[in-house]
Short mmCIF file of C-alpha atoms and ligand atoms in Angstrom, two decimals:
data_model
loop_
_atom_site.label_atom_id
_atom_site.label_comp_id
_atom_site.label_asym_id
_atom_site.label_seq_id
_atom_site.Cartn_x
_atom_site.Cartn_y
_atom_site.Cartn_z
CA UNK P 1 -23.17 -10.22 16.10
CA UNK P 2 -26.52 -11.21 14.44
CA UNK P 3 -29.56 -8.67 14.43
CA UNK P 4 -30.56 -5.15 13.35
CA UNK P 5 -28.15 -3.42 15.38
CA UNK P 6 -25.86 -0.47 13.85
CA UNK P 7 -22.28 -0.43 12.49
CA UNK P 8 -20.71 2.76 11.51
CA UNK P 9 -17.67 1.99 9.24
CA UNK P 10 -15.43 5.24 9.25
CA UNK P 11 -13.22 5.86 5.92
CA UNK P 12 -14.81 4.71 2.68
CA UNK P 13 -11.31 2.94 1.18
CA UNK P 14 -10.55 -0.29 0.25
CA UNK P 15 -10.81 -2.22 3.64
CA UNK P 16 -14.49 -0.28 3.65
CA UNK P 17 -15.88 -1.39 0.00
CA UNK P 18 -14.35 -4.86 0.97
CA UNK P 19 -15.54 -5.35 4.94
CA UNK P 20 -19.14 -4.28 3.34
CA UNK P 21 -19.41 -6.58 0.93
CA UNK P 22 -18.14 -9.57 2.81
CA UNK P 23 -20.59 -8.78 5.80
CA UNK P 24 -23.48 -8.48 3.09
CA UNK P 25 -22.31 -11.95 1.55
CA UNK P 26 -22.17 -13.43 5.12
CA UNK P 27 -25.58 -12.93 5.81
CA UNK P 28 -24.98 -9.41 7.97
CA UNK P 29 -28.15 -8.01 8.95
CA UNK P 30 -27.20 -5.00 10.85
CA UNK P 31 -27.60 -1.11 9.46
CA UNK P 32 -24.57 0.03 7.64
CA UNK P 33 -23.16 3.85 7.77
CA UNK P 34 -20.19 3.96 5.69
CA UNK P 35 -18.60 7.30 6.72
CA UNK P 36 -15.64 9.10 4.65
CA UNK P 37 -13.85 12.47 4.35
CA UNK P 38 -13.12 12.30 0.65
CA UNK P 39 -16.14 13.15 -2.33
CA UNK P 40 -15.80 9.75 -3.65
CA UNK P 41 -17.44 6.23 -3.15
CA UNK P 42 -14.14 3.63 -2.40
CA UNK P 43 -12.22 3.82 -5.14
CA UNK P 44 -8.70 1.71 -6.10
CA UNK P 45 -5.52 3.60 -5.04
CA UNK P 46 -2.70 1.54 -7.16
CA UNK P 47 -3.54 2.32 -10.72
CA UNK P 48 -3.22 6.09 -9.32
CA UNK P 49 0.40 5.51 -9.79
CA UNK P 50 0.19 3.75 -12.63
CA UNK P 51 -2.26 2.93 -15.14
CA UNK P 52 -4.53 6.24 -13.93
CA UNK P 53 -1.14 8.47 -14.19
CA UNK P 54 -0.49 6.69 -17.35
CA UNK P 55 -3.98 7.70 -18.67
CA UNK P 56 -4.29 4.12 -19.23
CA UNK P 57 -7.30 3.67 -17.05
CA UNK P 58 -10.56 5.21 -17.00
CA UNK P 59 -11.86 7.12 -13.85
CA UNK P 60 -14.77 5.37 -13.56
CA UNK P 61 -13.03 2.12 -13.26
CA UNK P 62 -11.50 3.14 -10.10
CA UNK P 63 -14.68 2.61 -8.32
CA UNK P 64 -14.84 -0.34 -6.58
CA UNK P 65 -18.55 -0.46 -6.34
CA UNK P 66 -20.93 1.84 -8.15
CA UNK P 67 -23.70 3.71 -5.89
CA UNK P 68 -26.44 0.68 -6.22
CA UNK P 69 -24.07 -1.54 -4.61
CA UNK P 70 -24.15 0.63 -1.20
CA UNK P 71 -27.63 1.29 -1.84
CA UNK P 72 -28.57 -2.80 -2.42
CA UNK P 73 -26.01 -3.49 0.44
CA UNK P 74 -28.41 -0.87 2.93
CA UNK P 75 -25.13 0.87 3.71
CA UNK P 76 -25.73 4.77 3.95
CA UNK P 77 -23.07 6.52 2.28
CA UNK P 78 -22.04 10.01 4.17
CA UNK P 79 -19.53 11.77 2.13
CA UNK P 80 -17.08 14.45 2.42
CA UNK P 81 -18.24 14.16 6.06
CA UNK P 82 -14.71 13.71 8.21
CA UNK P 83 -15.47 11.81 11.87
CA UNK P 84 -13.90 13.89 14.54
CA UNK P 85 -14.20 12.20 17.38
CA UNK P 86 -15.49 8.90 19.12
CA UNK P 87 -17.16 8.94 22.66
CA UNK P 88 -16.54 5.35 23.55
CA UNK P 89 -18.56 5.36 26.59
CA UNK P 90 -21.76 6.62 24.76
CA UNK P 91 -20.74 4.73 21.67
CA UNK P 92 -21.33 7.94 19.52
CA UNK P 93 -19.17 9.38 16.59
CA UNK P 94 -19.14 12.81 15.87
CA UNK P 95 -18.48 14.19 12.86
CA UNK P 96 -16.77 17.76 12.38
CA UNK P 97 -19.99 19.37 10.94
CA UNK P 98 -21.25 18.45 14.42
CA UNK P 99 -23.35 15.40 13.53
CA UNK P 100 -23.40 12.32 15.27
CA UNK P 101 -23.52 8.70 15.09
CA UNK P 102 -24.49 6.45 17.52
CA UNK P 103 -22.79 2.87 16.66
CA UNK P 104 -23.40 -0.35 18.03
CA UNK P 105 -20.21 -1.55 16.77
CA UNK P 106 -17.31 0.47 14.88
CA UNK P 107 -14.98 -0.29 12.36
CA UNK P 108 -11.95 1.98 11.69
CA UNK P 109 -10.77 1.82 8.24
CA UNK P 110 -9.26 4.99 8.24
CA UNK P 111 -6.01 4.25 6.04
CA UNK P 112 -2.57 6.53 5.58
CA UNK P 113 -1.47 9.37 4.58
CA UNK P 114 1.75 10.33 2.88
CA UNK P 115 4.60 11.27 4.88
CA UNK P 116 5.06 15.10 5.07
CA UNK P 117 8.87 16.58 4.71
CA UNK P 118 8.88 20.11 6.58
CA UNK P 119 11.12 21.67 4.27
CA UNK P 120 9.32 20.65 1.06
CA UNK P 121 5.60 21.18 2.02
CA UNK P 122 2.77 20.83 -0.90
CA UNK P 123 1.80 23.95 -0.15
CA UNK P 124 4.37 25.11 -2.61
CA UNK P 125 2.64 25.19 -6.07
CA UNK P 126 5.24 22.73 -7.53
CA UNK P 127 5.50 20.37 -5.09
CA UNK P 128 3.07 16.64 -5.17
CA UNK P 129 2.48 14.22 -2.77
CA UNK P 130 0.13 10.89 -4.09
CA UNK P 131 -2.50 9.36 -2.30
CA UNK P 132 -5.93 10.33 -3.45
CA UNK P 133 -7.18 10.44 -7.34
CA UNK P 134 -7.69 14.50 -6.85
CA UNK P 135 -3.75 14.35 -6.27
CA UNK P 136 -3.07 11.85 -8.83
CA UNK P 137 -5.27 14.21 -11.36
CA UNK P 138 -2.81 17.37 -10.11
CA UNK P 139 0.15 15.19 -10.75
CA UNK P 140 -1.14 14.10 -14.11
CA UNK P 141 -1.70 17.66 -15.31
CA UNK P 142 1.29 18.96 -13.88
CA UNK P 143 3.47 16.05 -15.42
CA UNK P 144 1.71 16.73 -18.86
CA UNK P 145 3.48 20.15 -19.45
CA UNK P 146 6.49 18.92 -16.88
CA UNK P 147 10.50 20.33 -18.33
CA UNK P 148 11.63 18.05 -14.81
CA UNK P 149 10.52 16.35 -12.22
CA UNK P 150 12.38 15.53 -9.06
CA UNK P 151 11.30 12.49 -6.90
CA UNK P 152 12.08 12.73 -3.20
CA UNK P 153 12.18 9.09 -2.17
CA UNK P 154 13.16 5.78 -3.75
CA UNK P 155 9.65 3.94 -2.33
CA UNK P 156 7.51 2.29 -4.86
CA UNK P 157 5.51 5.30 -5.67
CA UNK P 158 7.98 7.54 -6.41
CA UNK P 159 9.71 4.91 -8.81
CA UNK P 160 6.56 4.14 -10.29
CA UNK P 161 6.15 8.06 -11.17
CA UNK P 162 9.55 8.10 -11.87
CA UNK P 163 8.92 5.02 -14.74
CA UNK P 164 5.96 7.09 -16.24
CA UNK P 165 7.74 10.05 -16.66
CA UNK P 166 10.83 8.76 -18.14
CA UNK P 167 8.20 6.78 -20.89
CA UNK P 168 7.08 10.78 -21.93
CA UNK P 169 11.11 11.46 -21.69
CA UNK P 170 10.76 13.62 -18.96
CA UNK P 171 14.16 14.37 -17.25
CA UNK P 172 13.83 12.65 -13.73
CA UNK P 173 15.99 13.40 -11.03
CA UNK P 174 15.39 10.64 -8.13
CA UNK P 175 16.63 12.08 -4.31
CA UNK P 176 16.73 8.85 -1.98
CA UNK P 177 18.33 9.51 1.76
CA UNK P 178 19.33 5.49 2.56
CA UNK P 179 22.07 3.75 0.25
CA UNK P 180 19.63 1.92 -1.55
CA UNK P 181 16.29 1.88 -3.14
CA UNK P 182 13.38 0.40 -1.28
CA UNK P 183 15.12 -0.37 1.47
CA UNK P 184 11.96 -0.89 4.17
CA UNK P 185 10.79 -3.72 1.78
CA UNK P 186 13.68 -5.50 -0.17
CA UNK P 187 16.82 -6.80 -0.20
CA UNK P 188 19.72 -5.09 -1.42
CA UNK P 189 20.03 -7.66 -4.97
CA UNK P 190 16.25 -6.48 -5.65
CA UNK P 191 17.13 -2.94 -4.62
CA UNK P 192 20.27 -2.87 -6.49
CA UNK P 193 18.26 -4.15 -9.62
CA UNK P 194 15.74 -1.44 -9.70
CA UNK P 195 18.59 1.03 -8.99
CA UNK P 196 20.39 -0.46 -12.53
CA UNK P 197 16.76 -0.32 -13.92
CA UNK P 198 15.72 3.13 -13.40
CA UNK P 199 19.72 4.32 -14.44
CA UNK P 200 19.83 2.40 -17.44
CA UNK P 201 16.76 4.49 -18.49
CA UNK P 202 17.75 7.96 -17.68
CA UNK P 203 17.02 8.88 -14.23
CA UNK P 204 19.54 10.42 -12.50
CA UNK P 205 19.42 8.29 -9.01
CA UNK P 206 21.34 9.78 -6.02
CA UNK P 207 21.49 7.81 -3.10
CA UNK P 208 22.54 8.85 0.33
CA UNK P 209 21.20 12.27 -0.83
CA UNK P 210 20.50 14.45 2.01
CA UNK P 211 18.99 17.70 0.99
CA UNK P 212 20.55 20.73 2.68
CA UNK P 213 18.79 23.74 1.31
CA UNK P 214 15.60 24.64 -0.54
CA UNK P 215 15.46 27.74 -2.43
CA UNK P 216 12.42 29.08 -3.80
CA UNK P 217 11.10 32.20 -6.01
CA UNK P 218 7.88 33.60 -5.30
CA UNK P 219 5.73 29.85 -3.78
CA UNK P 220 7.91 27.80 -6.46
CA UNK P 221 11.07 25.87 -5.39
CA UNK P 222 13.37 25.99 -7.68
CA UNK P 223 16.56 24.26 -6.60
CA UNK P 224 17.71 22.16 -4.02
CA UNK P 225 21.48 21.69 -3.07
CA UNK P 226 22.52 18.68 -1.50
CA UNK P 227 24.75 17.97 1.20
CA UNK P 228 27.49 16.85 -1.42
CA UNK P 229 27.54 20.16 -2.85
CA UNK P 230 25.06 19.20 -6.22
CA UNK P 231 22.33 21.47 -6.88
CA UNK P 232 19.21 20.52 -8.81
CA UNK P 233 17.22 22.65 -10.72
CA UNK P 234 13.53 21.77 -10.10
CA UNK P 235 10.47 22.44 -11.88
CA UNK P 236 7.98 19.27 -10.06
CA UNK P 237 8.78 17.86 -7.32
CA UNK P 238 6.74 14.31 -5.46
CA UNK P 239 7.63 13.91 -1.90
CA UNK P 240 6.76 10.00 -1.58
CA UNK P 241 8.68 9.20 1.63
CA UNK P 242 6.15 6.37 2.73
CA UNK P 243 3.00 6.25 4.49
CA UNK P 244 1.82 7.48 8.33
CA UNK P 245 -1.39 5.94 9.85
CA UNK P 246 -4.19 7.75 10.20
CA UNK P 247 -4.99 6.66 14.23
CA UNK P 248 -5.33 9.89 15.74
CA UNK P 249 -9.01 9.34 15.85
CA UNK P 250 -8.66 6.07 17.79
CA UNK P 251 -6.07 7.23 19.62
CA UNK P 252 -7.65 10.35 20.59
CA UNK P 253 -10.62 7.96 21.82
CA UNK P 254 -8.12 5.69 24.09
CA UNK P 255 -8.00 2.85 21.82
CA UNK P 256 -4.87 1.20 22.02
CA UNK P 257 -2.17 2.36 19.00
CA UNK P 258 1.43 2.37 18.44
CA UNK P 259 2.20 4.04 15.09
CA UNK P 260 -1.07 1.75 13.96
CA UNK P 261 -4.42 0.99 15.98
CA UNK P 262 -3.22 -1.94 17.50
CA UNK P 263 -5.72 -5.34 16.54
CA UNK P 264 -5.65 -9.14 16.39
CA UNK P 265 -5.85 -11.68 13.86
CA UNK P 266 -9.75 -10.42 13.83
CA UNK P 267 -9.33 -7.19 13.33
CA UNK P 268 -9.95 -6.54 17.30
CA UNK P 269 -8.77 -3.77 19.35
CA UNK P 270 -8.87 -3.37 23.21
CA UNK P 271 -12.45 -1.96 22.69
CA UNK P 272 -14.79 -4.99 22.07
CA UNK P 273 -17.21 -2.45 20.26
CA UNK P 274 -14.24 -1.60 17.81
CA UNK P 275 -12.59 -2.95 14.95
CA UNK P 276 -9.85 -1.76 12.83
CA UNK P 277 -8.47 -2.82 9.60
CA UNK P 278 -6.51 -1.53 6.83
CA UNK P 279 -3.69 0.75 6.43
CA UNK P 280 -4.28 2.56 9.68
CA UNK P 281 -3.30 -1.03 11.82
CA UNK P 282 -0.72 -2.41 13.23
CA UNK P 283 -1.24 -6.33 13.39
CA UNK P 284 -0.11 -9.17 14.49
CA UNK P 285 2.37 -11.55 11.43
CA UNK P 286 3.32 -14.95 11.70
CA UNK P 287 7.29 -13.93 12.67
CA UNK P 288 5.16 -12.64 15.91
CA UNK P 289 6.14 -9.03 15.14
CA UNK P 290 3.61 -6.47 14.95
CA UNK P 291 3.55 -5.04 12.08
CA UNK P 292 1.99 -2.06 9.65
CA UNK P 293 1.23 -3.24 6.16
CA UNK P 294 -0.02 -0.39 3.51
CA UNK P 295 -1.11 -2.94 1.04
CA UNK P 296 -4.49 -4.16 -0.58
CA UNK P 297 -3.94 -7.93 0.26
CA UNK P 298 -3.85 -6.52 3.92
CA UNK P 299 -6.98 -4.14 4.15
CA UNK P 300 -9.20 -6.83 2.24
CA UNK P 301 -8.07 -10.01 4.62
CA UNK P 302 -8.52 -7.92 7.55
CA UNK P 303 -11.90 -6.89 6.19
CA UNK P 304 -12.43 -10.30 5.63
CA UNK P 305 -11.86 -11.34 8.99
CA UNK P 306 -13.81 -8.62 10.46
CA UNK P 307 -16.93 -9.65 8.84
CA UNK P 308 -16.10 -13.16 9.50
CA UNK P 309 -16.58 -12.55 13.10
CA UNK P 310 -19.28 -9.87 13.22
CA UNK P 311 -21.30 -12.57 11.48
CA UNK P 312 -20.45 -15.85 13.41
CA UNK P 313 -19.05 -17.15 9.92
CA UNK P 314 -15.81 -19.52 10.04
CA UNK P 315 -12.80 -17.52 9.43
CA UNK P 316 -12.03 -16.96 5.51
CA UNK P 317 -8.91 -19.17 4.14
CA UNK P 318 -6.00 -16.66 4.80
CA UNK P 319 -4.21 -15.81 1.65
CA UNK P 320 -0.41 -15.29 1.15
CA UNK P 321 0.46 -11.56 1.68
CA UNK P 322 1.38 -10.41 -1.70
CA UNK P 323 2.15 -7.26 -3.50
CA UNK P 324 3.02 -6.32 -7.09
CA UNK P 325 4.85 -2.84 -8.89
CA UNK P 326 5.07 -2.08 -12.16
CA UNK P 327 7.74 -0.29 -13.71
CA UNK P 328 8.66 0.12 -17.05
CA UNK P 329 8.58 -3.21 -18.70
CA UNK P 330 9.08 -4.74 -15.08
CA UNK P 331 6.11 -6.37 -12.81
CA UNK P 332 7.36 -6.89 -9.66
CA UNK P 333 5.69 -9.56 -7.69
CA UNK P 334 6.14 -10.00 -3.85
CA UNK P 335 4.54 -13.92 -2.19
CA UNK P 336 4.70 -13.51 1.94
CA UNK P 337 6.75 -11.46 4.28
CA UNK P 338 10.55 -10.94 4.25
CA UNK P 339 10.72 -9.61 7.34
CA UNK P 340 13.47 -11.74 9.44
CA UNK P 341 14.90 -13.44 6.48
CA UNK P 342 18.20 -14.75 7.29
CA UNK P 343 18.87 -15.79 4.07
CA UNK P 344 18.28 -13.72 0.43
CA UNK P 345 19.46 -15.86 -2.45
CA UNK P 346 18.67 -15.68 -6.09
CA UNK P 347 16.72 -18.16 -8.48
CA UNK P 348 18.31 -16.53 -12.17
CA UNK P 349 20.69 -13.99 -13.20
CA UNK P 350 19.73 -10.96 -11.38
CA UNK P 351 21.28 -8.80 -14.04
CA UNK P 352 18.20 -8.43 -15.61
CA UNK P 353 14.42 -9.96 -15.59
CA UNK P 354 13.00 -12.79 -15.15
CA UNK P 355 14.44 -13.66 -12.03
CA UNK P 356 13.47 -14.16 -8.59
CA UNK P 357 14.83 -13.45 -4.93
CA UNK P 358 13.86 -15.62 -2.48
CA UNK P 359 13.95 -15.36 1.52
CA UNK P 360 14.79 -17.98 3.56
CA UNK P 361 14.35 -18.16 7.38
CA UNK P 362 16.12 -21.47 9.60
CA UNK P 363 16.05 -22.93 5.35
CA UNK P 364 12.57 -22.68 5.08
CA UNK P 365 10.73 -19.92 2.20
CA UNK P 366 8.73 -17.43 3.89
CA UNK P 367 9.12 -15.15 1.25
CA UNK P 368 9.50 -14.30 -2.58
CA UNK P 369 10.58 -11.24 -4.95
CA UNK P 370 9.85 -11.90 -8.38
CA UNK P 371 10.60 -9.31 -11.27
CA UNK P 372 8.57 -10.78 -14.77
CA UNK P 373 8.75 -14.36 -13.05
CA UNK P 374 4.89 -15.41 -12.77
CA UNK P 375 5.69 -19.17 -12.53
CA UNK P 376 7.61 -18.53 -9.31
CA UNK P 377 5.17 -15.76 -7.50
CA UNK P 378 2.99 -18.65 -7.80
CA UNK P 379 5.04 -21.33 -6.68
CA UNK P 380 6.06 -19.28 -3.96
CA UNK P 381 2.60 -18.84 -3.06
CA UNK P 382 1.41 -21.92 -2.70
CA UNK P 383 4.50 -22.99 -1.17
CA UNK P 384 3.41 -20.68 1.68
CA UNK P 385 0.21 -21.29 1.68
CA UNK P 386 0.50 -25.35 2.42
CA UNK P 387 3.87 -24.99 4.21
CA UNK P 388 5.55 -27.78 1.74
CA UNK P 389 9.17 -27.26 2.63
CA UNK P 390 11.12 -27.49 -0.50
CA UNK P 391 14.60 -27.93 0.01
CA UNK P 392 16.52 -24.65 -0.96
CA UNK P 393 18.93 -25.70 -3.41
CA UNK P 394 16.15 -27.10 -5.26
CA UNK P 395 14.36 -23.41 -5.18
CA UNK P 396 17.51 -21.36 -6.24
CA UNK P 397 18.01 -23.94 -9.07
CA UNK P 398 16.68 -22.71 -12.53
CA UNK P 399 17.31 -26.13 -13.30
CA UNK P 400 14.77 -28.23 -11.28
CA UNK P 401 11.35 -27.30 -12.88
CA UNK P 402 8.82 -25.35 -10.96
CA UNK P 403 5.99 -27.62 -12.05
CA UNK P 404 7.99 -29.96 -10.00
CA UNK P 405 8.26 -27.50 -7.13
CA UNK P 406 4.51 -26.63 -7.38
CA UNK P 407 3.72 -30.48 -7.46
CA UNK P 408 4.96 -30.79 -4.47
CA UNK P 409 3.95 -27.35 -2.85
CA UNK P 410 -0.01 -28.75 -3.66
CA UNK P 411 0.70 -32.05 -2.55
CA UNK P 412 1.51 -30.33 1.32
CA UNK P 413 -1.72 -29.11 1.20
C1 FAD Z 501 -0.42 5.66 -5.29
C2 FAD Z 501 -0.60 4.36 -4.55
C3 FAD Z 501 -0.22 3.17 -5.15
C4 FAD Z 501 -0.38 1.96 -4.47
N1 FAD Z 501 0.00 0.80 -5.08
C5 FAD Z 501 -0.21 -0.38 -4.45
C6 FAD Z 501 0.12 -1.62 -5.09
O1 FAD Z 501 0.63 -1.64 -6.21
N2 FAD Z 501 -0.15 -2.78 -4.43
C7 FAD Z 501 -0.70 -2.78 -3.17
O2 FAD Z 501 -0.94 -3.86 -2.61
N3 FAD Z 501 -1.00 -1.62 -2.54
C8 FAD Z 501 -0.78 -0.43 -3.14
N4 FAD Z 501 -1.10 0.74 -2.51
C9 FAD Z 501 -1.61 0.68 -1.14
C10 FAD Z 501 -3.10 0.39 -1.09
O3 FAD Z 501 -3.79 1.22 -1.99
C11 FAD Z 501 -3.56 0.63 0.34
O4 FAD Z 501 -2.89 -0.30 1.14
C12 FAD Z 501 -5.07 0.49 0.49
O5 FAD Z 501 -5.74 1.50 -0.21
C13 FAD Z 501 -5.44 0.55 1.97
O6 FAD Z 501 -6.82 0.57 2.11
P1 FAD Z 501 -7.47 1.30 3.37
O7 FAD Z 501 -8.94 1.10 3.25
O8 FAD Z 501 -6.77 0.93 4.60
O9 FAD Z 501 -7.14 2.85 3.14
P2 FAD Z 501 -7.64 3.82 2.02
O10 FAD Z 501 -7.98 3.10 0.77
O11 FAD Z 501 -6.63 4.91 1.96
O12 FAD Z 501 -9.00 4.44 2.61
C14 FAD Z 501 -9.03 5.18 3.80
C15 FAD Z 501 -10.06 6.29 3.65
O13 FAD Z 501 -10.37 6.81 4.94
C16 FAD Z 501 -10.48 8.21 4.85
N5 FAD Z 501 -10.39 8.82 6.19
C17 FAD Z 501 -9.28 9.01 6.95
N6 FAD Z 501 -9.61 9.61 8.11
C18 FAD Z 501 -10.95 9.81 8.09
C19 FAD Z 501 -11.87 10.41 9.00
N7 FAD Z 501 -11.48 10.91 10.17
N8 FAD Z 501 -13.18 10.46 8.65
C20 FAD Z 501 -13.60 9.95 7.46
N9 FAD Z 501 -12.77 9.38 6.56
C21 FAD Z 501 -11.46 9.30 6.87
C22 FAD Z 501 -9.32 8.53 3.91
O14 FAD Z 501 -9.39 9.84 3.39
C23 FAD Z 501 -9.54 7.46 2.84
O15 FAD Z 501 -10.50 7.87 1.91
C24 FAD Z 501 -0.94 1.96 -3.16
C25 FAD Z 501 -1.31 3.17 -2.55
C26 FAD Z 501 -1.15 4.36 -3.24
C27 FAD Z 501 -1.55 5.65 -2.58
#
């Protein structure tokens, strides 16, 4: 798409601050409207867990772009303005104060939002969930005079809390339903590792917890019992039981979703006027699964795509997915996708960090876990990123050097 025509970007997140720049820097001509329900320009969501939480990290760092940008970029910033609805036929957005948009072409960017439990609702004034900074500020304050904190759900935000609040010696009490921690997106030896981790400093981990009554006093809850009979005395509580996709706009509009708007490699739904990208897709991953990734490396390459095409430039280089955590003294790196691994096999002792976990599919890497071990998230990296195939016994092998590894990894490329 080349010309003065107008795109209305809806959600002003990271996918947003990222598609606008990379259409700017591509030579895109046509009139911005960057459209988003929260207060704030885009701002960075992972330090909210961390560094932010910590106090560690300024507010006005989390920006990702300060006003001029938008206003050099031409994009019109509308605020604490949430879209409603979209009329595809007409091509207009309306937003629930009753304005409207027309758009030549739209791009969804509308994220997630945490996972609500019915019986623990944060309408109860003890009782956090964590995705924007105004929740992350609540948290913060609550934490800062905190006798307890229970964490519902052993996902990466609620351990990262968890790690925070144990540094201030906070008494943590950690609730997780499955038999292991993180167990959407590890293995059991990484899972089992953060489950010695988090035990060895303090928190109380109970797995296979299933939560069978909530009592409250006045709009506090002060105790849950558990199905085995235990009964924890709350003061704060996070509910961090993972992410849903915000597509009800899209869907409500026809455009194809299934838990996710549904795109392509560009960012493309079944509406040629509309694009998606970010937290609130579901896209396609080289296993051929369809997937939903809540994860930055995700919303900026599919912003990157998306302005790729909108402005006839060649498709960016695709990056390795990757992820990181940090807890305690332990950075958790993740190179690629571990999804269909038939193998999970360890490079070092996994007893305690550095070490890796690697993923193997038909022998080949397609996927890395590495807890302090930099020089092997970026082996691993470019190992998937040139498609050198390295035999395994040479990866699990803390003997063979991974300059040797990575030699070869860059020679593939
Ligand atoms: C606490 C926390 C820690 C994280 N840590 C990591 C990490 O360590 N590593 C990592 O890779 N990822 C991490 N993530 C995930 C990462 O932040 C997200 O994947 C990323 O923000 C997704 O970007 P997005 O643009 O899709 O969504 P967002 O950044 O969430 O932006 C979406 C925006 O759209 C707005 N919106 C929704 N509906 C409407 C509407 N109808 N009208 C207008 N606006 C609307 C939302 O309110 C929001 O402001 C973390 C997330 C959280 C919450």
């Amino acid at each position: 798409m080349t010309g003065q025509q107008h795109i209305v970007v809806i959600g002003a997140g990271q996918a947003a601050a990222q598609f606008i720049s990379a259409y700017r820097q591509r030579g895109g001509e046509s009139k911005i409207t960057l459209v988003g329900d929260e207060l704030d320009l885009p701002y960075q969501r992972p330090p909210l867990s961390k560094a932010y939480l910590k106090g560690e990290f300024d507010a006005d760092r989390l920006s990702f772009k300060p006003q001029s940008f938008y206003d050099d970029s031409m994009a019109v910033c509308l605020l604490g303005e949430p879209a409603a609805s979209i009329n595809r036929e007409q091509k207009v957005v309306t937003m629930t104060s009753g304005k409207t948009l027309p758009y030549d072409v739209l791009v969804l960017a509308t994220g997630s939002r945490p996972r609500p439990l019915p019986s623990l609702p944060t309408s109860y004034d003890n009782v956090f969930s964590l995705r924007t900074r105004a929740e992350s500020n609540e948290l913060g304050a609550a934490l800062s005079t905190a006798k307890h904190l229970t964490v519902i759900g052993g996902g990466f935000i609620g351990l990262e809390v968890a790690a925070i609040s144990r540094s201030r010696d906070i008494p943590v009490t950690l609730l997780e339903r499955a038999d292991r921690l993180l167990a959407r997106v590890t293995s059991p030896l990484v899972s089992d590792f953060f489950t010695r981790l988090h035990r060895r400093h303090g928190v109380n981990v109970h797995l296979s917890a299933e939560i069978s009554e909530v009592r409250t006093d006045g709009n506090r809850v002060t105790h849950l019992a558990l199905g085995d009979g235990q009964v924890i005395d709350t003061d704060i509580i996070l509910v961090g039981i993972g992410g849903i996709a915000n597509d009800e706009l899209a869907k409500g509009a026809g455009v194809n979703c299934q838990d996710g708007i549904v795109v392509d490699d560009l960012g493309a739904t079944n509406d040629p006027a509309i694009f998606a990208a970010g937290d609130c897709t579901r896209r396609p991953v080289p296993s051929g699964d369809l997937l939903r990734i809540e994860s930055v490396y995700n919303a900026k390459e599919q912003a990157d795509q998306i302005a790729c095409h909108l402005t006839g430039s060649p498709s960016p280089v695709v990056d390795t997915p990757w992820f990181w955590s940090d807890q305690y003294d332990v950075k958790l790196q993740t190179a690629g996708l571990f999804n269909g691994y038939d193998e999970a096999l360890p490079r070092g002792e996994t007893d305690d960090a550095p070490f890796s976990v690697l993923y193997f599919k038909d022998e080949r890497l397609i996927a890395a876990d590495c807890l302090n071990d930099g020089p092997m998230f970026m082996t691993a990296k470019q190992i998937l990123k040139t498609g050198a195939v390295i035999p395994k016994a040479d990866l699990i092998d803390p003997a063979v050097p991974l300059k040797e590894i990575m030699a070869k990894a860059k020679a593939a490329g």
